[in-house]
CSV table of C-alpha atoms in Angstrom, one decimal:
chain,number,residue,atom,x,y,z
A,1,MET,CA,0.0,0.0,0.0
A,2,SER,CA,2.9,2.3,-0.5
A,3,SER,CA,0.9,4.5,-2.9
A,4,LEU,CA,-1.5,5.5,-0.1
A,5,PRO,CA,-0.9,8.6,2.0
A,6,SER,CA,1.3,7.8,5.1
A,7,TYR,CA,-0.1,8.1,8.6
A,8,SER,CA,-3.5,9.7,7.8
A,9,GLY,CA,-4.7,7.3,10.4
A,10,ALA,CA,-3.6,4.2,12.3
A,11,ARG,CA,-2.8,0.9,10.5
A,12,ILE,CA,-3.4,-2.0,12.9
A,13,SER,CA,-4.3,-5.6,12.1
A,14,GLY,CA,-4.6,-5.1,8.4
A,15,CYS,CA,-6.9,-2.0,8.4
A,16,TRP,CA,-6.2,1.5,7.0
A,17,ASN,CA,-8.2,4.5,8.1
A,18,LEU,CA,-7.9,7.4,5.7
A,19,ARG,CA,-9.3,10.8,6.0
A,20,SER,CA,-9.9,12.8,2.8
A,21,ASP,CA,-9.5,16.5,3.5
A,22,GLY,CA,-9.6,18.0,0.0
A,23,GLY,CA,-8.4,17.8,-3.5
A,24,GLY,CA,-9.3,15.4,-6.2
A,25,GLY,CA,-12.5,17.2,-7.4
A,26,GLY,CA,-14.8,14.3,-6.6
A,27,ASP,CA,-18.4,14.8,-5.6
A,28,GLY,CA,-17.9,13.2,-2.2
A,29,SER,CA,-19.1,9.6,-2.9
A,30,LEU,CA,-18.1,6.5,-4.7
A,31,ASP,CA,-21.1,6.6,-6.9
A,32,ARG,CA,-19.3,8.4,-9.8
A,33,LEU,CA,-16.9,5.5,-10.1
A,34,LEU,CA,-19.7,3.5,-11.6
A,35,PRO,CA,-21.6,4.0,-14.9
A,36,ALA,CA,-23.6,7.2,-14.8
A,37,VAL,CA,-27.4,7.2,-14.4
A,38,SER,CA,-29.9,9.9,-14.1
A,39,PRO,CA,-30.1,11.0,-10.5
A,40,GLY,CA,-33.4,11.1,-8.7
A,41,PRO,CA,-34.8,14.3,-7.1
A,42,SER,CA,-33.7,15.3,-3.6
A,43,PRO,CA,-35.8,17.6,-1.5
A,44,ARG,CA,-33.1,18.8,0.8
A,45,LYS,CA,-29.5,20.0,0.9
A,46,ARG,CA,-26.8,17.7,2.2
A,47,THR,CA,-23.0,17.2,1.8
A,48,THR,CA,-23.1,13.5,0.8
A,49,SER,CA,-24.4,12.2,-2.5
A,50,GLN,CA,-27.4,10.0,-3.1
A,51,CYS,CA,-27.1,6.2,-3.1
A,52,LYS,CA,-28.1,4.9,-6.5
A,53,SER,CA,-28.5,1.4,-7.8
A,54,GLU,CA,-25.9,1.0,-10.6
A,55,PRO,CA,-24.6,-2.1,-12.2
A,56,PRO,CA,-21.9,-3.7,-9.9
A,57,LEU,CA,-19.1,-3.0,-12.3
A,58,LEU,CA,-16.2,-0.6,-12.4
A,59,ARG,CA,-14.3,-0.4,-15.6
A,60,THR,CA,-10.8,1.0,-15.6
A,61,SER,CA,-8.4,1.4,-18.4
A,62,LYS,CA,-7.0,-2.0,-17.7
A,63,ARG,CA,-9.8,-4.3,-16.5
A,64,THR,CA,-13.2,-4.7,-15.1
A,65,ILE,CA,-13.7,-4.8,-11.3
A,66,TYR,CA,-16.7,-6.3,-9.7
A,67,THR,CA,-17.9,-4.1,-6.9
A,68,ALA,CA,-20.7,-6.3,-5.5
A,69,GLY,CA,-18.2,-8.8,-4.1
A,70,ARG,CA,-17.2,-12.3,-5.1
A,71,PRO,CA,-19.7,-15.2,-5.1
A,72,PRO,CA,-18.9,-17.8,-4.1
A,73,TRP,CA,-16.7,-16.5,-1.2
A,74,TYR,CA,-14.9,-19.8,-0.6
A,75,ASN,CA,-11.7,-21.0,-2.2
A,76,GLU,CA,-11.3,-24.0,-4.3
A,77,HIS,CA,-10.8,-26.3,-1.3
A,78,GLY,CA,-14.1,-25.3,0.3
A,79,ALA,CA,-12.5,-23.2,3.0
A,80,GLN,CA,-13.6,-19.7,3.8
A,81,SER,CA,-11.5,-17.1,2.1
A,82,LYS,CA,-9.1,-14.8,4.1
A,83,GLU,CA,-10.8,-11.9,6.0
A,84,ALA,CA,-11.2,-8.9,3.7
A,85,PHE,CA,-9.0,-5.9,3.9
A,86,ALA,CA,-11.1,-2.8,4.9
A,87,ILE,CA,-10.3,0.7,3.8
A,88,GLY,CA,-12.2,3.7,5.3
A,89,LEU,CA,-12.5,7.0,3.5
A,90,CYS,CA,-13.9,10.0,5.5
A,91,GLY,CA,-14.6,13.4,4.2
A,92,GLY,CA,-17.4,15.7,3.0
A,93,SER,CA,-18.6,16.7,-0.4
A,94,ALA,CA,-15.8,17.4,-3.0
A,95,SER,CA,-13.1,16.4,-0.5
A,96,GLY,CA,-11.5,13.9,-3.0
A,97,LYS,CA,-12.9,10.6,-1.7
A,98,THR,CA,-13.8,9.5,-5.3
A,99,THR,CA,-10.3,10.2,-6.5
A,100,VAL,CA,-8.7,8.5,-3.6
A,101,ALA,CA,-10.9,5.5,-4.0
A,102,ARG,CA,-10.1,5.2,-7.7
A,103,LYS,CA,-6.4,5.4,-7.0
A,104,ILE,CA,-6.7,2.7,-4.3
A,105,ILE,CA,-8.6,0.4,-6.6
A,106,GLU,CA,-6.2,0.8,-9.5
A,107,ALA,CA,-3.2,0.2,-7.2
A,108,LEU,CA,-4.7,-2.9,-5.5
A,109,ASP,CA,-4.9,-4.9,-8.7
A,110,VAL,CA,-7.6,-7.2,-7.3
A,111,PRO,CA,-10.8,-8.1,-9.2
A,112,TRP,CA,-13.2,-8.2,-6.3
A,113,VAL,CA,-14.0,-5.0,-4.4
A,114,VAL,CA,-17.0,-4.0,-2.3
A,115,LEU,CA,-17.9,-0.3,-2.5
A,116,LEU,CA,-20.0,0.7,0.5
A,117,SER,CA,-21.4,4.1,1.1
A,118,MET,CA,-22.8,5.5,4.3
A,119,ASP,CA,-25.7,7.0,2.2
A,120,SER,CA,-27.3,3.5,2.3
A,121,PHE,CA,-27.5,3.6,6.1
A,122,TYR,CA,-29.6,6.7,6.8
A,123,LYS,CA,-32.3,6.1,9.3
A,124,VAL,CA,-35.9,6.0,8.3
A,125,LEU,CA,-37.3,9.4,9.4
A,126,THR,CA,-40.3,9.8,11.7
A,127,PRO,CA,-43.2,12.0,10.6
A,128,ASP,CA,-41.8,15.0,12.6
A,129,GLN,CA,-38.3,14.5,11.1
A,130,GLN,CA,-39.8,14.3,7.6
A,131,THR,CA,-41.5,17.7,8.1
A,132,LEU,CA,-38.1,19.1,9.1
A,133,ALA,CA,-36.4,17.5,6.1
A,134,ALA,CA,-39.1,18.9,3.7
A,135,SER,CA,-38.1,22.4,4.8
A,136,ASN,CA,-34.4,21.6,4.8
A,137,ASP,CA,-34.2,21.9,8.6
A,138,TYR,CA,-33.1,18.3,9.3
A,139,ASN,CA,-29.4,17.7,9.7
A,140,PHE,CA,-28.5,14.7,7.5
A,141,ASP,CA,-24.8,15.1,8.5
A,142,HIS,CA,-25.3,14.5,12.2
A,143,PRO,CA,-24.2,11.1,13.6
A,144,ASP,CA,-27.8,10.5,14.8
A,145,ALA,CA,-29.0,10.5,11.2
A,146,PHE,CA,-27.2,7.1,10.6
A,147,ASP,CA,-28.0,3.6,11.6
A,148,PHE,CA,-24.6,2.7,12.9
A,149,ASP,CA,-25.7,-0.6,14.4
A,150,LEU,CA,-26.8,-1.9,11.0
A,151,LEU,CA,-23.7,-0.5,9.4
A,152,ALA,CA,-21.3,-2.2,11.9
A,153,HIS,CA,-23.2,-5.5,11.5
A,154,THR,CA,-22.9,-5.2,7.7
A,155,LEU,CA,-19.2,-4.5,7.8
A,156,ARG,CA,-18.5,-7.4,10.1
A,157,LYS,CA,-20.3,-9.8,7.8
A,158,LEU,CA,-18.5,-8.5,4.7
A,159,LYS,CA,-15.1,-8.8,6.4
A,160,GLN,CA,-16.0,-12.4,7.1
A,161,GLY,CA,-16.7,-13.0,3.4
A,162,LYS,CA,-20.5,-13.4,3.9
A,163,SER,CA,-23.3,-12.1,1.8
A,164,VAL,CA,-25.2,-9.1,3.1
A,165,LYS,CA,-28.3,-7.1,2.1
A,166,ILE,CA,-27.7,-3.4,1.8
A,167,PRO,CA,-30.7,-1.0,2.2
A,168,VAL,CA,-31.4,1.3,-0.6
A,169,TYR,CA,-32.4,4.7,0.8
A,170,ASP,CA,-35.0,6.8,-0.9
A,171,PHE,CA,-34.3,10.5,-0.4
A,172,THR,CA,-37.7,11.4,-1.8
A,173,THR,CA,-39.7,9.5,0.9
A,174,HIS,CA,-36.8,9.5,3.5
A,175,GLY,CA,-37.3,5.8,3.9
A,176,ARG,CA,-35.8,2.6,2.6
A,177,GLN,CA,-37.0,1.0,-0.6
A,178,LYS,CA,-38.7,-2.4,-0.4
A,179,GLU,CA,-35.9,-4.2,-2.3
A,180,TRP,CA,-32.5,-4.3,-0.7
A,181,LYS,CA,-29.3,-4.9,-2.6
A,182,THR,CA,-27.3,-8.1,-2.1
A,183,VAL,CA,-23.6,-7.8,-1.8
A,184,TYR,CA,-21.0,-10.5,-1.2
A,185,GLY,CA,-17.7,-10.6,0.5
A,186,ALA,CA,-14.6,-9.5,-1.4
A,187,SER,CA,-10.9,-9.2,-1.2
A,188,VAL,CA,-11.2,-5.5,-0.3
A,189,ILE,CA,-13.9,-3.4,1.2
A,190,ILE,CA,-13.9,0.4,0.5
A,191,PHE,CA,-16.3,2.2,2.9
A,192,GLU,CA,-16.9,5.9,2.5
A,193,GLY,CA,-18.9,8.6,4.2
A,194,ILE,CA,-18.8,11.9,6.1
A,195,MET,CA,-19.2,10.0,9.4
A,196,ALA,CA,-17.1,7.0,8.4
A,197,PHE,CA,-15.1,7.1,11.7
A,198,ALA,CA,-17.7,8.6,14.0
A,199,ASP,CA,-18.7,5.4,15.8
A,200,LYS,CA,-16.1,3.2,17.6
A,201,LYS,CA,-18.1,0.1,16.5
A,202,LEU,CA,-16.8,0.8,12.9
A,203,LEU,CA,-13.2,0.5,14.0
A,204,GLN,CA,-13.1,-3.3,14.0
A,205,ARG,CA,-9.8,-4.3,15.4
A,206,LYS,CA,-8.5,-7.2,17.4
A,207,LEU,CA,-5.2,-6.2,18.7
A,208,ARG,CA,-6.1,-6.8,22.4
A,209,TRP,CA,-7.2,-10.3,21.4
A,210,ASP,CA,-4.1,-10.7,19.4
A,211,MET,CA,-1.9,-9.6,22.2
A,212,ALA,CA,-3.5,-12.1,24.6
A,213,ALA,CA,-2.7,-14.8,22.0
A,214,LEU,CA,0.9,-13.6,21.8
A,215,ALA,CA,1.2,-13.8,25.6
A,216,SER,CA,0.9,-17.6,25.4
A,217,ALA,CA,2.3,-18.2,21.9
A,218,HIS,CA,5.9,-17.9,22.9
A,219,GLN,CA,5.9,-19.6,26.3
A,220,ALA,CA,8.8,-22.0,26.8
A,221,GLN,CA,10.4,-20.8,23.5
A,222,PRO,CA,14.1,-19.8,23.6
A,223,LEU,CA,14.8,-16.1,23.3
A,224,PRO,CA,15.8,-15.0,19.8
A,225,GLN,CA,19.4,-14.7,18.8
A,226,THR,CA,18.8,-11.0,17.9
A,227,LEU,CA,18.5,-10.2,21.6
A,228,SER,CA,21.4,-9.0,23.6
A,229,VAL,CA,21.0,-8.6,27.4
A,230,LEU,CA,23.5,-6.7,29.4
A,231,GLU,CA,25.6,-9.0,31.6
A,232,SER,CA,24.0,-9.3,35.0
A,233,THR,CA,27.0,-8.2,37.0
A,234,PRO,CA,26.7,-7.3,40.7
A,235,GLN,CA,26.7,-3.6,39.7
A,236,VAL,CA,23.9,-4.0,37.1
A,237,ARG,CA,21.9,-6.2,39.5
A,238,GLY,CA,22.4,-3.6,42.3
A,239,MET,CA,21.1,-0.8,40.1
A,240,HIS,CA,18.1,-2.9,39.2
A,241,THR,CA,17.4,-3.5,42.8
A,242,ILE,CA,17.3,0.2,43.5
A,243,ILE,CA,15.1,1.3,40.5
A,244,ARG,CA,12.7,-1.6,41.0
A,245,ASN,CA,12.2,-0.8,44.7
A,246,LYS,CA,8.9,1.1,45.1
A,247,GLU,CA,10.4,2.9,48.1
A,248,THR,CA,13.3,4.4,46.1
A,249,SER,CA,13.1,8.2,46.0
A,250,ARG,CA,12.8,10.0,42.7
A,251,ASP,CA,16.3,11.4,42.8
A,252,GLU,CA,17.8,8.0,43.3
A,253,PHE,CA,15.5,6.5,40.6
A,254,ILE,CA,16.7,9.1,38.1
A,255,PHE,CA,20.4,8.7,39.1
A,256,TYR,CA,20.6,5.0,38.8
A,257,SER,CA,18.4,4.9,35.7
A,258,LYS,CA,20.8,7.2,34.0
A,259,ARG,CA,23.7,5.0,34.9
A,260,LEU,CA,22.0,2.0,33.4
A,261,MET,CA,21.0,4.0,30.3
A,262,ARG,CA,24.7,4.9,29.7
A,263,LEU,CA,25.7,1.3,30.0
A,264,LEU,CA,22.9,0.3,27.7
A,265,ILE,CA,23.8,2.8,25.0
A,266,GLU,CA,27.5,1.8,25.1
A,267,ARG,CA,26.4,-1.8,24.7
A,268,ALA,CA,24.2,-0.9,21.7
A,269,LEU,CA,27.0,1.0,20.0
A,270,SER,CA,29.1,-2.2,20.0
A,271,PHE,CA,26.7,-3.7,17.5
A,272,LEU,CA,27.3,-1.0,14.9
A,273,PRO,CA,29.4,-1.9,11.9
A,274,SER,CA,33.1,-1.0,12.1
A,275,GLN,CA,36.2,-1.4,10.0
A,276,VAL,CA,40.0,-1.3,10.7
A,277,HIS,CA,41.3,2.2,11.0
A,278,VAL,CA,45.0,2.9,11.5
A,279,VAL,CA,46.2,6.1,13.3
A,280,GLN,CA,49.5,7.4,14.4
A,281,THR,CA,50.1,8.0,18.0
A,282,PRO,CA,52.0,11.0,19.5
A,283,GLN,CA,55.0,8.8,19.7
A,284,GLY,CA,55.0,8.3,16.0
A,285,GLU,CA,53.8,4.7,16.1
A,286,ASP,CA,50.9,3.2,14.2
A,287,TYR,CA,47.9,1.9,16.1
A,288,GLU,CA,45.4,-0.4,14.4
A,289,GLY,CA,42.0,0.5,15.7
A,290,ARG,CA,38.4,0.5,14.6
A,291,ALA,CA,36.1,3.2,13.2
A,292,PHE,CA,32.4,3.3,12.6
A,293,HIS,CA,31.5,2.1,9.1
A,294,GLY,CA,28.4,3.8,8.1
A,295,LYS,CA,27.1,7.2,7.0
A,296,ARG,CA,25.4,8.4,10.3
A,297,ILE,CA,24.0,7.4,13.6
A,298,THR,CA,20.5,8.7,14.5
A,299,GLY,CA,18.6,8.3,17.7
A,300,VAL,CA,14.8,8.1,17.7
A,301,SER,CA,12.9,8.1,21.0
A,302,ILE,CA,9.4,6.9,21.6
A,303,LEU,CA,7.8,9.6,23.7
A,304,ARG,CA,7.6,10.2,26.5
A,305,ALA,CA,9.8,7.8,28.5
A,306,GLY,CA,12.1,7.0,25.6
A,307,GLU,CA,13.2,10.7,25.6
A,308,THR,CA,14.9,10.1,28.9
A,309,MET,CA,17.6,8.1,27.1
A,310,GLU,CA,18.6,10.9,24.7
A,311,PRO,CA,21.2,12.4,27.1
A,312,ALA,CA,23.0,9.1,27.4
A,313,LEU,CA,23.1,8.8,23.6
A,314,ARG,CA,24.3,12.4,23.2
A,315,ALA,CA,27.0,11.8,25.8
A,316,VAL,CA,28.6,9.0,23.8
A,317,CYS,CA,27.8,10.0,20.2
A,318,LYS,CA,29.0,13.5,19.2
A,319,ASP,CA,26.6,15.5,17.1
A,320,VAL,CA,24.1,12.6,16.9
A,321,ARG,CA,20.8,13.5,15.2
A,322,ILE,CA,17.6,12.9,17.3
A,323,GLY,CA,14.1,12.1,16.1
A,324,LYS,CA,10.9,11.6,18.1
A,325,ILE,CA,7.8,9.4,17.7
A,326,LEU,CA,4.6,9.8,19.9
A,327,ILE,CA,2.5,6.7,20.0
A,328,GLN,CA,-0.6,6.8,22.2
A,329,THR,CA,-3.3,4.3,23.1
A,330,ASN,CA,-6.8,4.9,21.8
A,331,GLN,CA,-8.9,4.4,25.0
A,332,ASP,CA,-11.9,3.2,23.0
A,333,THR,CA,-10.2,0.6,20.9
A,334,GLY,CA,-7.2,-0.2,23.0
A,335,GLU,CA,-5.0,0.3,19.9
A,336,PRO,CA,-1.6,2.2,19.7
A,337,GLU,CA,-1.9,5.1,17.3
A,338,LEU,CA,0.7,7.3,15.8
A,339,HIS,CA,0.1,10.9,16.9
A,340,TYR,CA,3.4,12.8,16.3
A,341,LEU,CA,6.4,12.2,14.1
A,342,ARG,CA,9.6,14.2,13.7
A,343,LEU,CA,12.4,12.4,11.9
A,344,PRO,CA,15.7,13.9,10.6
A,345,LYS,CA,16.0,14.3,6.8
A,346,GLU,CA,17.4,11.4,4.8
A,347,ILE,CA,17.1,9.0,7.8
A,348,GLY,CA,16.9,6.1,5.4
A,349,GLU,CA,20.7,6.2,5.0
A,350,ASP,CA,21.4,6.0,8.8
A,351,HIS,CA,21.8,3.4,11.5
A,352,VAL,CA,19.0,4.1,13.9
A,353,ILE,CA,19.0,3.6,17.7
A,354,LEU,CA,15.3,3.3,18.7
A,355,MET,CA,14.9,4.1,22.4
A,356,ASP,CA,12.0,3.0,24.6
A,357,CYS,CA,12.4,2.6,28.4
A,358,THR,CA,10.1,-0.4,28.8
A,359,VAL,CA,8.6,-2.9,26.4
A,360,SER,CA,5.9,-5.2,27.5
A,361,THR,CA,3.8,-6.5,24.6
A,362,GLY,CA,6.0,-4.8,22.0
A,363,ALA,CA,3.1,-3.2,20.1
A,364,ALA,CA,4.5,0.4,20.4
A,365,ALA,CA,8.0,-0.7,19.5
A,366,MET,CA,6.7,-2.6,16.4
A,367,MET,CA,4.7,0.4,15.3
A,368,ALA,CA,7.8,2.6,15.7
A,369,VAL,CA,9.9,0.1,13.7
A,370,ARG,CA,7.2,0.1,11.0
A,371,VAL,CA,7.4,3.9,10.8
A,372,LEU,CA,11.1,3.8,10.4
A,373,LEU,CA,10.8,1.2,7.6
A,374,ASP,CA,8.3,3.3,5.9
A,375,HIS,CA,10.9,6.1,5.9
A,376,ASP,CA,13.3,3.8,4.1
A,377,VAL,CA,15.5,2.8,7.1
A,378,GLN,CA,16.8,-0.7,6.5
A,379,GLU,CA,15.6,-3.2,9.0
A,380,ASP,CA,19.1,-4.5,9.8
A,381,LYS,CA,20.2,-0.9,10.6
A,382,ILE,CA,17.7,-0.6,13.5
A,383,LEU,CA,18.7,-1.2,17.1
A,384,LEU,CA,15.9,-1.3,19.6
A,385,VAL,CA,17.2,-0.4,23.1
A,386,SER,CA,15.2,-0.6,26.3
A,387,LEU,CA,16.0,-0.7,30.0
A,388,LEU,CA,13.5,-3.5,30.6
A,389,MET,CA,11.6,-5.8,28.4
A,390,ALA,CA,9.1,-8.7,28.9
A,391,GLU,CA,9.7,-11.9,27.0
A,392,MET,CA,6.5,-11.4,25.2
A,393,GLY,CA,7.6,-8.1,23.8
A,394,VAL,CA,11.0,-9.5,22.8
A,395,HIS,CA,9.4,-12.4,20.9
A,396,SER,CA,6.8,-10.1,19.3
A,397,VAL,CA,9.4,-7.7,17.9
A,398,ALA,CA,11.8,-10.4,16.8
A,399,TYR,CA,9.0,-12.4,15.0
A,400,ALA,CA,7.8,-9.3,13.2
A,401,PHE,CA,11.2,-7.9,12.4
A,402,PRO,CA,13.8,-10.7,12.5
A,403,GLN,CA,16.7,-8.4,11.5
A,404,VAL,CA,16.2,-5.7,14.2
A,405,LYS,CA,18.8,-6.0,16.9
A,406,ILE,CA,17.3,-5.9,20.4
A,407,ILE,CA,19.4,-4.7,23.4
A,408,THR,CA,18.2,-4.4,27.0
A,409,THR,CA,19.5,-4.6,30.5
A,410,ALA,CA,17.0,-7.2,31.7
A,411,VAL,CA,14.2,-9.4,30.5
A,412,ASP,CA,11.3,-10.3,32.8
A,413,LYS,CA,9.3,-13.4,32.1
A,414,LYS,CA,5.7,-12.4,32.7
A,415,VAL,CA,3.0,-10.0,31.6
A,416,ASN,CA,-0.2,-9.9,33.5
A,417,ASP,CA,-3.8,-9.6,32.2
A,418,LEU,CA,-3.4,-5.8,32.0
A,419,PHE,CA,-0.1,-6.2,30.1
A,420,HIS,CA,2.0,-5.0,32.9
A,421,ILE,CA,5.6,-6.4,33.1
A,422,ILE,CA,6.0,-8.7,36.1
A,423,PRO,CA,7.9,-8.2,38.4
A,424,GLY,CA,8.5,-5.0,36.4
A,425,ILE,CA,9.7,-1.5,37.3
A,426,GLY,CA,6.4,0.3,37.7
A,427,ASN,CA,5.4,3.2,35.5
A,428,PHE,CA,8.8,4.5,34.4
A,429,GLY,CA,7.6,7.9,33.0
A,430,ASP,CA,5.7,8.8,36.2
A,431,ARG,CA,8.6,7.7,38.5
A,432,TYR,CA,11.1,9.6,36.4
A,433,PHE,CA,9.2,12.8,35.8
A,434,GLY,CA,7.4,12.8,39.2
A,435,THR,CA,3.9,12.6,37.8
A,436,ASP,CA,1.1,10.6,39.2
A,437,ALA,CA,-0.3,7.6,37.4
A,438,PRO,CA,-4.0,6.6,37.6
A,439,PRO,CA,-4.8,3.5,39.7
A,440,ASP,CA,-4.9,1.3,36.5
A,441,TRP,CA,-1.5,2.2,35.2
A,442,SER,CA,0.5,0.3,32.6
A,443,ASP,CA,4.2,0.1,32.2
A,444,GLU,CA,4.1,1.7,28.8
A,445,GLU,CA,0.5,2.9,28.6
A,446,MET,CA,1.4,6.1,30.5
A,447,ASP,CA,5.0,6.5,29.3
A,448,GLU,CA,4.4,6.6,25.6
A,449,PRO,CA,1.5,5.9,26.4
A,450,SER,CA,1.1,2.6,24.5
A,451,TYR,CA,1.6,-1.1,24.8
């Protein structure tokens, strides 16, 4: 999906959410992708177009695409096809949804696509509401105007590859026509409307369920070879004892955390590529040493806790460039979402040290790695450094990105039902910055906050 706009929304579990904010010259719906028909009368003004019943075909310059799905929706072995990939387009009239949809369809190169418009899911108006609509006083662009329950049910069935019946809304009578349109599951579902993301039921994601599965999937598995854990010397063990102690004062917590960070960064630098470099000493003798073999080293911190590691990196890497990524948890869906991104120019040529103080499930770290890859950073040039990680997070990152080097000072075995590292370190960001965490804190939820 490299042709799509980057980070207009969150990409989790195979679902893109795109917001169309202008350009493209479309009329705000997917209807004009289909063969033109004479539109019916509309007694009131609105920002979305009417839903019409056109032939389920879209002809591009290269091929014909069937927009009513793919009957039958089972493969040649009788098994149900893979769950559809859903793409949401949100925007008002003339915002460019039509243009975006066409570009997506042409880039996908798949023959079976479902085009679904919110116009089909207007509620049937009551007599009082019809009176308001007749005088153009009814707001058809308010969330209450849509049947979100039916819409969410329809999307769920389509994603499962099942047939659904789509209501055909009559804007003359402000009701639904007797005959509904049958649509089948497809490879891709494109859903558009002015309120496409207004109801959390439409954001059908399963990351919490997937994380729970990950928690047990790697039990008893050996840790990956891409992991490097700082040697547990008495000094390292002693510093962990101090920062893990809930009675430790903030000053001591910061002091010993910084000591561990410095050791961690030094350890990470040892994995950077180097080559033989001969210099002459003040005594006039040659010394065969080593020098960094690469263009640049860039640090990227996952806000907010990862930012505390920046001074340690600057202390050992002169003139290092720093980037920042903010990943926060959506409290409705439980999903990590990218909210802020600032990366140095031409970062794709660099070796990147990705800094995150704690990693429990690994979801935030994986999203951050994905962001770096999307900015052309090579996977084998990414080093993820963290003070403390859970085995679950280590396995998740290593499985998703087998070439990323993972460096930490300690690995704890367990993650509880709330995805807190056990025995853990507490909420690192709150302990470091002196802020108060809510009762149901998470090791990473408040730091980044994320998983």
